[in-house]
Coordinates of C-alpha atoms in Angstrom, one line a residue:
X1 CA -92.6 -98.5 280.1
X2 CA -93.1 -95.1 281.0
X3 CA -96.5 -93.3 280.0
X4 CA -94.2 -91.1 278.0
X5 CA -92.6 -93.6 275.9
X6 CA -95.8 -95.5 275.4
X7 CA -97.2 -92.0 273.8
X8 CA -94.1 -91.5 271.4
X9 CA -94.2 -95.3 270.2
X10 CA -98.4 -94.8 269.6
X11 CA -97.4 -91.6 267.7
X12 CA -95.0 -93.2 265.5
X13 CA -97.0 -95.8 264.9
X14 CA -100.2 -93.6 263.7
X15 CA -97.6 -92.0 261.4
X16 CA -96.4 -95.2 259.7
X17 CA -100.1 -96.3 258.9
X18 CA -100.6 -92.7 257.8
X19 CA -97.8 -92.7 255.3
X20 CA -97.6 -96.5 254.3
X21 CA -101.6 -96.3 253.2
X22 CA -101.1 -94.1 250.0
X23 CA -97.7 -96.0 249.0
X24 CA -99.5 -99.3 248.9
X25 CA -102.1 -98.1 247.1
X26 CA -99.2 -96.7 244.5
X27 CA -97.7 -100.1 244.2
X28 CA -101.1 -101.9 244.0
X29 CA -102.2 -102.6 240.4
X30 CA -105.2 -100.2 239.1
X31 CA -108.0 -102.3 238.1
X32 CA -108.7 -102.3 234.3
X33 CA -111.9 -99.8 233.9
X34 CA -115.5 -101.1 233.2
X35 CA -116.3 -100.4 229.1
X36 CA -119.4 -101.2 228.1
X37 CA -120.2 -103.0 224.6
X38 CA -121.4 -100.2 222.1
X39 CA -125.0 -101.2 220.8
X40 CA -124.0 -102.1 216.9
X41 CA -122.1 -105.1 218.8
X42 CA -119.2 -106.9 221.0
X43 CA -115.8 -105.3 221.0
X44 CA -113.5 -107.3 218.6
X45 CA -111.1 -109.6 220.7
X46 CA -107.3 -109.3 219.7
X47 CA -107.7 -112.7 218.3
X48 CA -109.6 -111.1 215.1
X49 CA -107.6 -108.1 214.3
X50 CA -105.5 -108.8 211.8
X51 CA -101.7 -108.1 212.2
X52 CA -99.9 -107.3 209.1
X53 CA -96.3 -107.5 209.0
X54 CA -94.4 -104.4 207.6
X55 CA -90.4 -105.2 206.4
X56 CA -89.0 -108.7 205.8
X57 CA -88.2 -110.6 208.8
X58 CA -84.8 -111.7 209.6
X59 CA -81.3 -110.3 209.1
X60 CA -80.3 -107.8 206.3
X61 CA -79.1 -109.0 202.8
X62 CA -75.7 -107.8 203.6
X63 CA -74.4 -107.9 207.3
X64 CA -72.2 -105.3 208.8
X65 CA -69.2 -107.8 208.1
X66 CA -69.5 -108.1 204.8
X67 CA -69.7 -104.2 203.9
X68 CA -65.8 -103.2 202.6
X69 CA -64.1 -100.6 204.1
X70 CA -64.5 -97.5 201.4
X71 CA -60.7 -96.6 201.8
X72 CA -59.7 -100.3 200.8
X73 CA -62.5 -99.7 197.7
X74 CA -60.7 -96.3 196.8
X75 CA -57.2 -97.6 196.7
X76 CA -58.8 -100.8 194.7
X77 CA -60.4 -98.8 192.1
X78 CA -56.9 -96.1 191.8
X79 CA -55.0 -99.4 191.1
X80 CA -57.3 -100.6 188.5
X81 CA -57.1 -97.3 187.3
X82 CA -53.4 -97.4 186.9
X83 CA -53.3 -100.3 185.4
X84 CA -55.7 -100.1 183.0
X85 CA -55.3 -96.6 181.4
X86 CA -52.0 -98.1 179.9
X87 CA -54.1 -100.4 177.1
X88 CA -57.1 -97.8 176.4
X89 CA -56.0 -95.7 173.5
X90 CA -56.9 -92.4 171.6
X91 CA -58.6 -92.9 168.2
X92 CA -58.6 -90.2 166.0
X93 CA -59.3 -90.1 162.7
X94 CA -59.9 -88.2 159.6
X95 CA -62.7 -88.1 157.4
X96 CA -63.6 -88.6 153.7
X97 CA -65.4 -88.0 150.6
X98 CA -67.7 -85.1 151.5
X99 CA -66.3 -83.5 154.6
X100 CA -63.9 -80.9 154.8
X101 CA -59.9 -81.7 154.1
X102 CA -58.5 -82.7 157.4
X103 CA -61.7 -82.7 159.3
X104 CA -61.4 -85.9 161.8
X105 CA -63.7 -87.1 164.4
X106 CA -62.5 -88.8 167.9
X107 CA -63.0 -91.9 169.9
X108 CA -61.5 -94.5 172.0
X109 CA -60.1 -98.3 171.6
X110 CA -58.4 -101.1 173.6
X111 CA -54.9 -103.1 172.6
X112 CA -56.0 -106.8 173.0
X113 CA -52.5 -108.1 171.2
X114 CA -49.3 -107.5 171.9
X115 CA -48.9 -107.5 167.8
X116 CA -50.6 -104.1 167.7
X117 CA -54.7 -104.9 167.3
X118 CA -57.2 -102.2 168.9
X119 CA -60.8 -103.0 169.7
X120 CA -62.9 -100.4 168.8
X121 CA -66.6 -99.1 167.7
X122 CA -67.3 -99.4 163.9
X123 CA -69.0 -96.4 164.3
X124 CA -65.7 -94.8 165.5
X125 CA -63.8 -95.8 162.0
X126 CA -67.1 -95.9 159.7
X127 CA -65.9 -92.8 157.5
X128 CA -62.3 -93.1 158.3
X129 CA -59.5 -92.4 155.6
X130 CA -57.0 -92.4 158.3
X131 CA -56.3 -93.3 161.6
X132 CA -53.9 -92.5 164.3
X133 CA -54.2 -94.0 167.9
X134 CA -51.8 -92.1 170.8
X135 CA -51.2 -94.2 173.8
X136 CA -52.2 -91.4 176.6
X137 CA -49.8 -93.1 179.2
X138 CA -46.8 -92.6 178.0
X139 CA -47.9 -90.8 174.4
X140 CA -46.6 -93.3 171.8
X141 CA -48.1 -92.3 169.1
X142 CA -49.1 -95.1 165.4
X143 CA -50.9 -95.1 162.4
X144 CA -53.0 -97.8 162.1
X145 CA -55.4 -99.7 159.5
X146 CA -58.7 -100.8 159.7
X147 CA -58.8 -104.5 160.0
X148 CA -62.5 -105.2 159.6
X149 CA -65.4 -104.1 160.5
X150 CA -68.6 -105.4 161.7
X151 CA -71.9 -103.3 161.8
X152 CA -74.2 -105.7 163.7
X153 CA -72.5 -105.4 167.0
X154 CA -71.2 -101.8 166.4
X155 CA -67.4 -104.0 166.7
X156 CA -64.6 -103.0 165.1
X157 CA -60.0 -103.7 164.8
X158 CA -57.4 -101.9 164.1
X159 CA -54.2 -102.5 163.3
X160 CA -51.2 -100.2 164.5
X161 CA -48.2 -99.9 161.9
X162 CA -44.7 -100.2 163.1
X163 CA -45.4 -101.8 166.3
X164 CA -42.1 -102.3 167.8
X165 CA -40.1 -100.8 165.4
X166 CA -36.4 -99.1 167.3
X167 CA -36.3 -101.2 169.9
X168 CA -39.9 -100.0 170.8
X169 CA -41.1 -101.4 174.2
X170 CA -43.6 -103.5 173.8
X171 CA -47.4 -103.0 174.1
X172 CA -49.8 -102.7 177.0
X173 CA -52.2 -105.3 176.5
X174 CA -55.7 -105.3 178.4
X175 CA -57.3 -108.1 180.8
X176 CA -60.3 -109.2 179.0
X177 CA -62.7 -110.7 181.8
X178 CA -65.9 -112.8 181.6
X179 CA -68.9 -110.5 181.1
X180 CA -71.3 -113.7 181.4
X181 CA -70.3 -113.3 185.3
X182 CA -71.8 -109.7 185.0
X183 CA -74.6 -108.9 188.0
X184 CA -76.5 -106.2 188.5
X185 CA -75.6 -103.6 190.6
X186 CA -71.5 -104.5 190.7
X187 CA -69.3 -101.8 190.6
X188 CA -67.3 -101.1 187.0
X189 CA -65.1 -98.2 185.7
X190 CA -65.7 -96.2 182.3
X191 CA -62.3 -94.8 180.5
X192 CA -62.1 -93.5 177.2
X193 CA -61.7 -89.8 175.8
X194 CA -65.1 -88.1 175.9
X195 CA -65.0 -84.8 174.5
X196 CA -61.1 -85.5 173.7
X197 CA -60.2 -85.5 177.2
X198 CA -57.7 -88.7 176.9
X199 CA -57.5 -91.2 179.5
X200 CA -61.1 -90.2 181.8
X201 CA -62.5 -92.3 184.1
X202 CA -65.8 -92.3 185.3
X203 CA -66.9 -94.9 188.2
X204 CA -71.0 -96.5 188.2
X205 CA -72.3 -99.8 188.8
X206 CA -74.3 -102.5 186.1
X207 CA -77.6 -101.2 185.8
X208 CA -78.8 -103.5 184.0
X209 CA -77.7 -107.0 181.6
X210 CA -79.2 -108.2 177.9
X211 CA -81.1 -104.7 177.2
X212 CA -82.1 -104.6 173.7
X213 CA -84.8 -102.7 171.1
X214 CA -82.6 -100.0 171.7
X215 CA -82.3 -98.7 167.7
X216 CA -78.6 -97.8 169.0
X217 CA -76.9 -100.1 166.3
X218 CA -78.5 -98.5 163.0
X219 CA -78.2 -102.0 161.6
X220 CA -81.3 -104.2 159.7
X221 CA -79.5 -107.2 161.5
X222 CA -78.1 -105.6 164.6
X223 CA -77.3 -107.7 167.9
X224 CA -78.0 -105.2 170.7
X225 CA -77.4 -107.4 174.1
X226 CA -75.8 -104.3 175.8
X227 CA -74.6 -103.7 179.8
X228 CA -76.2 -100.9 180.8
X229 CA -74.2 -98.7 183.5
X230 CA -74.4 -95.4 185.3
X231 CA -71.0 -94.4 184.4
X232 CA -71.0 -91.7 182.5
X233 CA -70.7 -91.7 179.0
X234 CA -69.9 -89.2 176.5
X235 CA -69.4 -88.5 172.9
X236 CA -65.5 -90.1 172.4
X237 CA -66.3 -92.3 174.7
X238 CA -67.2 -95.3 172.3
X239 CA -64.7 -98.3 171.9
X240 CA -63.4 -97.4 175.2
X241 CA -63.6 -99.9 178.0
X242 CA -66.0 -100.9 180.9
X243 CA -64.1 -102.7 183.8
X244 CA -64.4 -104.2 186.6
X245 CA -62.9 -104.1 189.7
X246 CA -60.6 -106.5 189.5
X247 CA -58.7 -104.6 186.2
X248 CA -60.9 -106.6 184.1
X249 CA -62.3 -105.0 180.7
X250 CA -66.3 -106.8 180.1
X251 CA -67.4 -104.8 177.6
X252 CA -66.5 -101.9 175.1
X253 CA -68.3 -98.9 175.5
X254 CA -70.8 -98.0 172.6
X255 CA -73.6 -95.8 173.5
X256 CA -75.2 -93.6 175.7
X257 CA -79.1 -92.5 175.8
X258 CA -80.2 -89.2 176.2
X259 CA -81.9 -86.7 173.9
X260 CA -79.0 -84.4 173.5
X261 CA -76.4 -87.3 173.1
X262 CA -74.3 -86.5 176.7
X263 CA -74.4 -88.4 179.8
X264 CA -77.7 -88.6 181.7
X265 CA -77.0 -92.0 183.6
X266 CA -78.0 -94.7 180.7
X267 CA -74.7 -95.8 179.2
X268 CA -74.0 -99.5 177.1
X269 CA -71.6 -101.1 176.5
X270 CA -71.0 -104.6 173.7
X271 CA -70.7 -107.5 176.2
X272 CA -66.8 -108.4 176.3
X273 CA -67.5 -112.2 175.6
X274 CA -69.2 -111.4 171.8
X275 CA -67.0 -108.6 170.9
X276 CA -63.8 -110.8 171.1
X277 CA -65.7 -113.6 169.7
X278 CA -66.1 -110.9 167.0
X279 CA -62.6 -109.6 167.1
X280 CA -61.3 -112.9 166.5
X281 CA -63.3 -113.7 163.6
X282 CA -62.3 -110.3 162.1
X283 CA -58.5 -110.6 162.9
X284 CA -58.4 -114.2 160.9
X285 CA -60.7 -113.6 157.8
X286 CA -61.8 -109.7 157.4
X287 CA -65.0 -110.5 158.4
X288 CA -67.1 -112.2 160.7
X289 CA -68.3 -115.2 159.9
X290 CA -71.2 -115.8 162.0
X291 CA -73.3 -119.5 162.1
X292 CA -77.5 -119.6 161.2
X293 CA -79.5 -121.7 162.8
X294 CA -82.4 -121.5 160.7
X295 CA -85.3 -120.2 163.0
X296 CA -87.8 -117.4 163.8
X297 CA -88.6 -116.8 167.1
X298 CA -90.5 -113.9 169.1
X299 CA -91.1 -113.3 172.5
X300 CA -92.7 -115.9 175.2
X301 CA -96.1 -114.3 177.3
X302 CA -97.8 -115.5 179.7
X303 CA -100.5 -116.9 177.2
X304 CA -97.8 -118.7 175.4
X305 CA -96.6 -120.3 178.3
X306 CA -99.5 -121.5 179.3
X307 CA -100.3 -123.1 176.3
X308 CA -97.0 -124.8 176.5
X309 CA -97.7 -125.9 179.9
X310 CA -94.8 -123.7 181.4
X311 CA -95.2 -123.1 185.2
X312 CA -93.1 -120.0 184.3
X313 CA -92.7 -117.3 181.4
X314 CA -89.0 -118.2 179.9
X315 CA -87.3 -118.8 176.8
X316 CA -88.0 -117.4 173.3
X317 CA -91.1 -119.1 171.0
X318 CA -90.0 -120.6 167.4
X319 CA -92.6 -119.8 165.0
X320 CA -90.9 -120.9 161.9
X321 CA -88.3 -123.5 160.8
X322 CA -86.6 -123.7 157.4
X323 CA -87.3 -126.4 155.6
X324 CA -83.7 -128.5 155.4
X325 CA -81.9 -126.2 157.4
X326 CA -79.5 -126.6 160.8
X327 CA -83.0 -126.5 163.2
X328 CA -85.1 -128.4 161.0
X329 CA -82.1 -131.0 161.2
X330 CA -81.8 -131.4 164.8
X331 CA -85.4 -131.8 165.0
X332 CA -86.7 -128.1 166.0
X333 CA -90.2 -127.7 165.4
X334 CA -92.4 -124.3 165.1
X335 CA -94.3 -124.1 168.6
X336 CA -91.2 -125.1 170.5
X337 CA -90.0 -122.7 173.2
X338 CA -86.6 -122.4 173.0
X339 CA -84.8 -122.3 176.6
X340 CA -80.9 -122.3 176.2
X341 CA -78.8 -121.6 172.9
X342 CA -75.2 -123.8 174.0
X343 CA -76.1 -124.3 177.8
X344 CA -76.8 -120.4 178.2
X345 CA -80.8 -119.5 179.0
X346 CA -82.6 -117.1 176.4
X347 CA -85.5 -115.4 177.8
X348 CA -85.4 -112.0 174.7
X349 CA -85.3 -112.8 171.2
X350 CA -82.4 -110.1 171.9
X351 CA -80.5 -112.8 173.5
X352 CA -81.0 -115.5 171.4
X353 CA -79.3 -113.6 168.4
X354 CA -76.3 -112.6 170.9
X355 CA -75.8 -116.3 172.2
X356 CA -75.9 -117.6 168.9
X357 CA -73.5 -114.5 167.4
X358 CA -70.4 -116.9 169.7
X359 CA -70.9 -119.4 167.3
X360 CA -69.6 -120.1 163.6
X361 CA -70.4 -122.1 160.8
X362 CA -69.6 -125.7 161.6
X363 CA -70.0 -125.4 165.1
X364 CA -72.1 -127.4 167.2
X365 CA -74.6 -126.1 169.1
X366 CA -76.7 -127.5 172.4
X367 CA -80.2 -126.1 172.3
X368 CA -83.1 -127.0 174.9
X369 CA -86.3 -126.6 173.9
X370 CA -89.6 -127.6 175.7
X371 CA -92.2 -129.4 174.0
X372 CA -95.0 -131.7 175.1
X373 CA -94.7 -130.2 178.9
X374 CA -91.3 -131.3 179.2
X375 CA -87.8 -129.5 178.0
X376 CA -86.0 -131.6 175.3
X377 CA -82.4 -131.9 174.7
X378 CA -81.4 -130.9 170.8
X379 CA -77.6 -130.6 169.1
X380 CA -77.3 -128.5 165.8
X381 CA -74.6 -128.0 163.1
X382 CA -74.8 -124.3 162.3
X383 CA -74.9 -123.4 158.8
X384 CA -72.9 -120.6 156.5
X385 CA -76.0 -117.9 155.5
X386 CA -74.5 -118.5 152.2
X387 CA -75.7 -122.1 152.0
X388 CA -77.8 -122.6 149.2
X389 CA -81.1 -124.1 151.4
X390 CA -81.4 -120.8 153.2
X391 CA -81.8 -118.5 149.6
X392 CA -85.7 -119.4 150.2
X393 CA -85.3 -118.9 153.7
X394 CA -83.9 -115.7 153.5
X395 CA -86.1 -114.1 150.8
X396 CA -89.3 -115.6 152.5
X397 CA -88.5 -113.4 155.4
X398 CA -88.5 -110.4 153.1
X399 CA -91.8 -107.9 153.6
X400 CA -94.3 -109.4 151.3
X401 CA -97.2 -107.7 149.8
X402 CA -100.4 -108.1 152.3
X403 CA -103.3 -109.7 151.0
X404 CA -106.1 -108.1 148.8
X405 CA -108.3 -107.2 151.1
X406 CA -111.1 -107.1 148.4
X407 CA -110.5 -110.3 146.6
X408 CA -111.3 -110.7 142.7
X409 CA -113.3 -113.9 143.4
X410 CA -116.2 -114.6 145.6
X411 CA -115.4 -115.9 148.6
X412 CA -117.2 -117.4 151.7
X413 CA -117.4 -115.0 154.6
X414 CA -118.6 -115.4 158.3
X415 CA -118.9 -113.2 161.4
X416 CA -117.6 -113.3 165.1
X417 CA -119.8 -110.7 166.9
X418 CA -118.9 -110.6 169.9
X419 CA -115.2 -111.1 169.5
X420 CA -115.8 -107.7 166.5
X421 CA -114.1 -110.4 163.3
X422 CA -114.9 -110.5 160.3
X423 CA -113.2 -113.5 158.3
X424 CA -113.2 -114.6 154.7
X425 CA -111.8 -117.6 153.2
X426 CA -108.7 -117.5 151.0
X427 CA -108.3 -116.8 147.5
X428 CA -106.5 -119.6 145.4
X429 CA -103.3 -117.2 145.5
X430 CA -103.4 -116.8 149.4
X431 CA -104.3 -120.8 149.3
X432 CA -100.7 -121.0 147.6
X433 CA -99.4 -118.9 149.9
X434 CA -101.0 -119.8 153.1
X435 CA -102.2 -123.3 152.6
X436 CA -105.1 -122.9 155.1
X437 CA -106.2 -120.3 157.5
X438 CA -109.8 -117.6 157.9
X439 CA -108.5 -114.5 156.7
X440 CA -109.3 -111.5 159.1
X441 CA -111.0 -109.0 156.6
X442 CA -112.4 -106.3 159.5
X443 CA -112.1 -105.9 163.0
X444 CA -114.7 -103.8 165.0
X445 CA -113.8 -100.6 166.9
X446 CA -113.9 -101.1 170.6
X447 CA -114.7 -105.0 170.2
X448 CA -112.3 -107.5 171.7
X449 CA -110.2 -108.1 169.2
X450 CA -109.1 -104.5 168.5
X451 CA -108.7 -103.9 172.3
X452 CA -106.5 -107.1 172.5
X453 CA -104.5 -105.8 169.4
X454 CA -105.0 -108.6 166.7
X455 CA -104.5 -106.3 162.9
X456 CA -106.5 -106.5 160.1
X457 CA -105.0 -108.7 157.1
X458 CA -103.4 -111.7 159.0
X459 CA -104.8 -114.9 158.9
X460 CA -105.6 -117.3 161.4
X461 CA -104.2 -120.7 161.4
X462 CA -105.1 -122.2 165.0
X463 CA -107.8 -121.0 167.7
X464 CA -106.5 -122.4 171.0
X465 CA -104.1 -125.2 169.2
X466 CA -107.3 -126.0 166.7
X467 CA -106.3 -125.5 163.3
X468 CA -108.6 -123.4 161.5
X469 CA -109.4 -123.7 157.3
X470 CA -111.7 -121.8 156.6
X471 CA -113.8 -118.4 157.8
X472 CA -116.4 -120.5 159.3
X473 CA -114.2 -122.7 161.1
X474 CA -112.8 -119.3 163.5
X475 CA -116.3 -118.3 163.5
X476 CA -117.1 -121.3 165.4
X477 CA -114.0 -121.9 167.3
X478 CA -114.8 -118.1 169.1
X479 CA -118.2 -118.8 169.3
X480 CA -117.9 -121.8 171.4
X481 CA -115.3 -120.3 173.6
X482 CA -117.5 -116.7 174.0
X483 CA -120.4 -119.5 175.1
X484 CA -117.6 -120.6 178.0
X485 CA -116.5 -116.9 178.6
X486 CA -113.4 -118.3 178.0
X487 CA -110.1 -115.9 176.3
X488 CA -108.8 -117.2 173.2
X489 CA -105.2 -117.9 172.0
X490 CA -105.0 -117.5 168.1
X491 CA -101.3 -118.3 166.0
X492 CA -101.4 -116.1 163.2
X493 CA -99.7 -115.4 160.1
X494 CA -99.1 -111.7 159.7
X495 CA -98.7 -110.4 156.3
X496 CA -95.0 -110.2 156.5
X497 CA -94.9 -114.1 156.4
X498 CA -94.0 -114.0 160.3
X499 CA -96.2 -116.5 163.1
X500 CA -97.4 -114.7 165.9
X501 CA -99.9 -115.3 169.1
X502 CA -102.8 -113.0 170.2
X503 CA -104.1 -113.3 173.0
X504 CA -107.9 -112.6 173.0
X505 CA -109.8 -111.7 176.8
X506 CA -113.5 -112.9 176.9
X507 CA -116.0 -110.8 174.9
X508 CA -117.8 -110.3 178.5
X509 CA -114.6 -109.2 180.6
X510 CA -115.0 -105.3 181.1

């Protein structure tokens, strides 16, 4: 090797080590840096931070297969549409005594008989002299009667005259579907006549199923178990129908709520399964004849299923049973919680009355009920309200006078402090009347007992499931269980005549 080669491979070699250096220390790993431990104490390892998981793990409720195409929804909901628009009718009719001559009002219906019977509001046809119902479709125009009416569920038919009459072609009749298969957020049509406007459709989804307390039915006895939807709803809009999308009608459009009476997304609608339970009843007799069962009941809390050794809160509590009637019969007792009404569950006292509205005098009814920590299988003959052992039934449920809360004679009286009760014992009268009980003659502002709502002028008949006779026996009774800061459940009879439940926090809970 030449001198000169032997420089030039030396050169290139003190070049490679020159460059390669500083690239291996790139590719080397940096060591982690020195920290030292603060003086308050060690650095927490990852083992004792605590990881908290944000979102629900797993896949999403509704995978990207099972979201429809929109167009294939559109062209769904115009055929439903089309299709129903033929049976949902223009009601208009004209007033009576003390409104002007010819002054009418406007609503909606649906034909459910090819022999000329619309389902409408009652409301619709309350004050009606006359009616006339125009098919919007293909503007057919009839006079019609009233039928029946009934004001508990807002449900009322009609009759059209001269159905088929020339050769007439005959009726479109509507799909009437099963509003028990109802669920929340499922897609349903509105079409009626708001404002006049025949034959308008407005689209929404179930907002809600079994809403009651609504005031919506102005009815002593009304059965408000309505769908709520999103669809709008106007004025003319009631009797009209709520469908689904398979052409389906489930319910007939009643009421809307909103302080100036338009839409404002909180529309209801009569639940298709009672109103033609309804409509049937009215087409055969001119009125509905409706079963009784023979039962109070009110709503289930927490503290009443826990004293009925519920794992859950369900079902509707029965707080009275007539003597002799249907209940009483099948062996219903007050204190039962009452879980289904003819294999259907009944969770509102709203329900109850709707499940039992599907069934008529005669009938037989399933109930479960749960009793003794286990549910109980009972069957009961409904009754006609005009069978004579419910007279005493039904006028004991009348409002009664309360009480005096200053009675003529002397009476034994003892003290509760730190629930803030005073009781008294019963009169003879209120002995007649109540049989047994410590009479709550002054609750104490602030105390325990106002803050937990029990009123002034019932009287307690049981302290958790002890029954109580006399003022001293509640004194007791609280006493022992403010000793245990312990809450306390008392049943009540109110002044109405009506059982109820309080539910009583500890004295000592702030």
């Amino acid at each position: 090797m030449t001198l000169r080669r032997f420089l030039f491979a030396l050169a290139a070699l003190s070049v490679g080590v020159l460059l390669g250096l500083p690239i291996a220390r790139l590719l080397q790993p940096e060591p982690a840096p020195s920290v030292e431990a603060p003086a308050l104490g060690p650095v927490a390892s990852p083992a004792d931070v605590e990881t908290v998981q944000i979102g629900a793990e797993g896949p999403p409720p509704a995978a990207a297969s099972d979201v429809p195409d929109l167009v294939d929804v559109s062209r769904q909901t115009v055929a439903v549409a089309r299709e129903v628009e033929r049976a949902v009718v223009y009601v208009e009719v004209e007033l009576g005594a003390g409104y002007a001559r010819g002054q009418t009002e406007a609503g909606s219906g649906i034909i459910i008989s090819p022999a000329g019977y619309v389902l409408t509001n009652a409301h619709v046809v309350a004050r009606a002299t006359d009616a006339i119902v125009v098919l919007p479709s293909d503007k057919r125009e009839y006079r019609a009667e009233v039928v029946g009416t009934d004001p508990t569920t807002d449900i009322a038919v009609l009759r059209l005259f001269e159905v088929g009459v020339d050769d007439d072609e005959p009726l479109p009749v509507a799909t009437l579907g099963d509003s028990d298969a109802l669920e929340v957020g499922e897609w349903v049509l509105a079409v009626g006549s708001p404002f006049r406007l025949r034959n308008t459709f407005t689209q929404g989804i179930v907002s809600a199923l079994g809403r009651g307390g609504l005031n919506a039915i102005p009815n002593e006895f009304a059965i408000e178990d309505f769908i709520q939807t999103d669809a709008a709803i106007n004025p003319g809009n009631s009797g009209g129908a709520l469908v689904n999308l398979r052409g389906e009608v489930v319910g007939v459009v009643t009421a809307n709520a909103s302080e100036n009476g338009y839409a404002a997304g909180y529309g209801f609608a009569v639940p298709m399964n009672l109103a033609r339970v309804v409509a049937e009843s009215l087409i055969r007799y001119g009125e509905v004849r409706r079963g009784y069962l023979g039962v109070e009941v009110f709503p289930v809390d927490r503290a009443d299923a826990r004293e009925a050794g519920m794992d859950d809160v369900r079902g509707v509590l029965v707080t009275r049973v007539v003597s002799g009637g249907p209940a009483a019969r099948a062996g219903v007792r007050p204190g039962d919680v009452l879980l289904e009404v003819g294999g259907k569950a009944v969770d509102e006292t709203n329900q109850f009355q709707s499940r039992l509205a599907m069934f008529s005098p005669g009938q037989a009814v399933e109930l479960a009920v749960w009793r003794g920590g286990e549910a109980r299988a009972l069957r009961a003959t409904l009754t006609d309200p005009r069978d004579p052992s419910l007279e005493d039934w039904f006028a004991s449920t009348s409002p009664a006078t309360p009480p005096a809360a200053l009675p003529q004679e002397e009476v034994a009286r003892s003290e509760a402090p730190d629930w803030g009760v005073r009781f008294r014992d019963l009169t003879r009268a209120e002995r007649r009347r109540f049989e047994s009980g410590a009479y709550v003659e002054t609750i104490e502002p602030g105390s325990a007992a106002e803050l937990d709502g029990l009123p002034r002028g019932t009287v307690v008949l049981e302290v958790e499931s002890q029954p109580i006779a006399t003022a001293e026996d509640a004194r007791v009774a609280l006493a022992r269980l403010a000793r245990m800061d312990r809450p306390a459940l008392l049943r009540v009879r109110r002044p109405d005549g009506r059982t109820a439940f309080y539910d009583l926090a500890s004295p000592f809970v702030d």
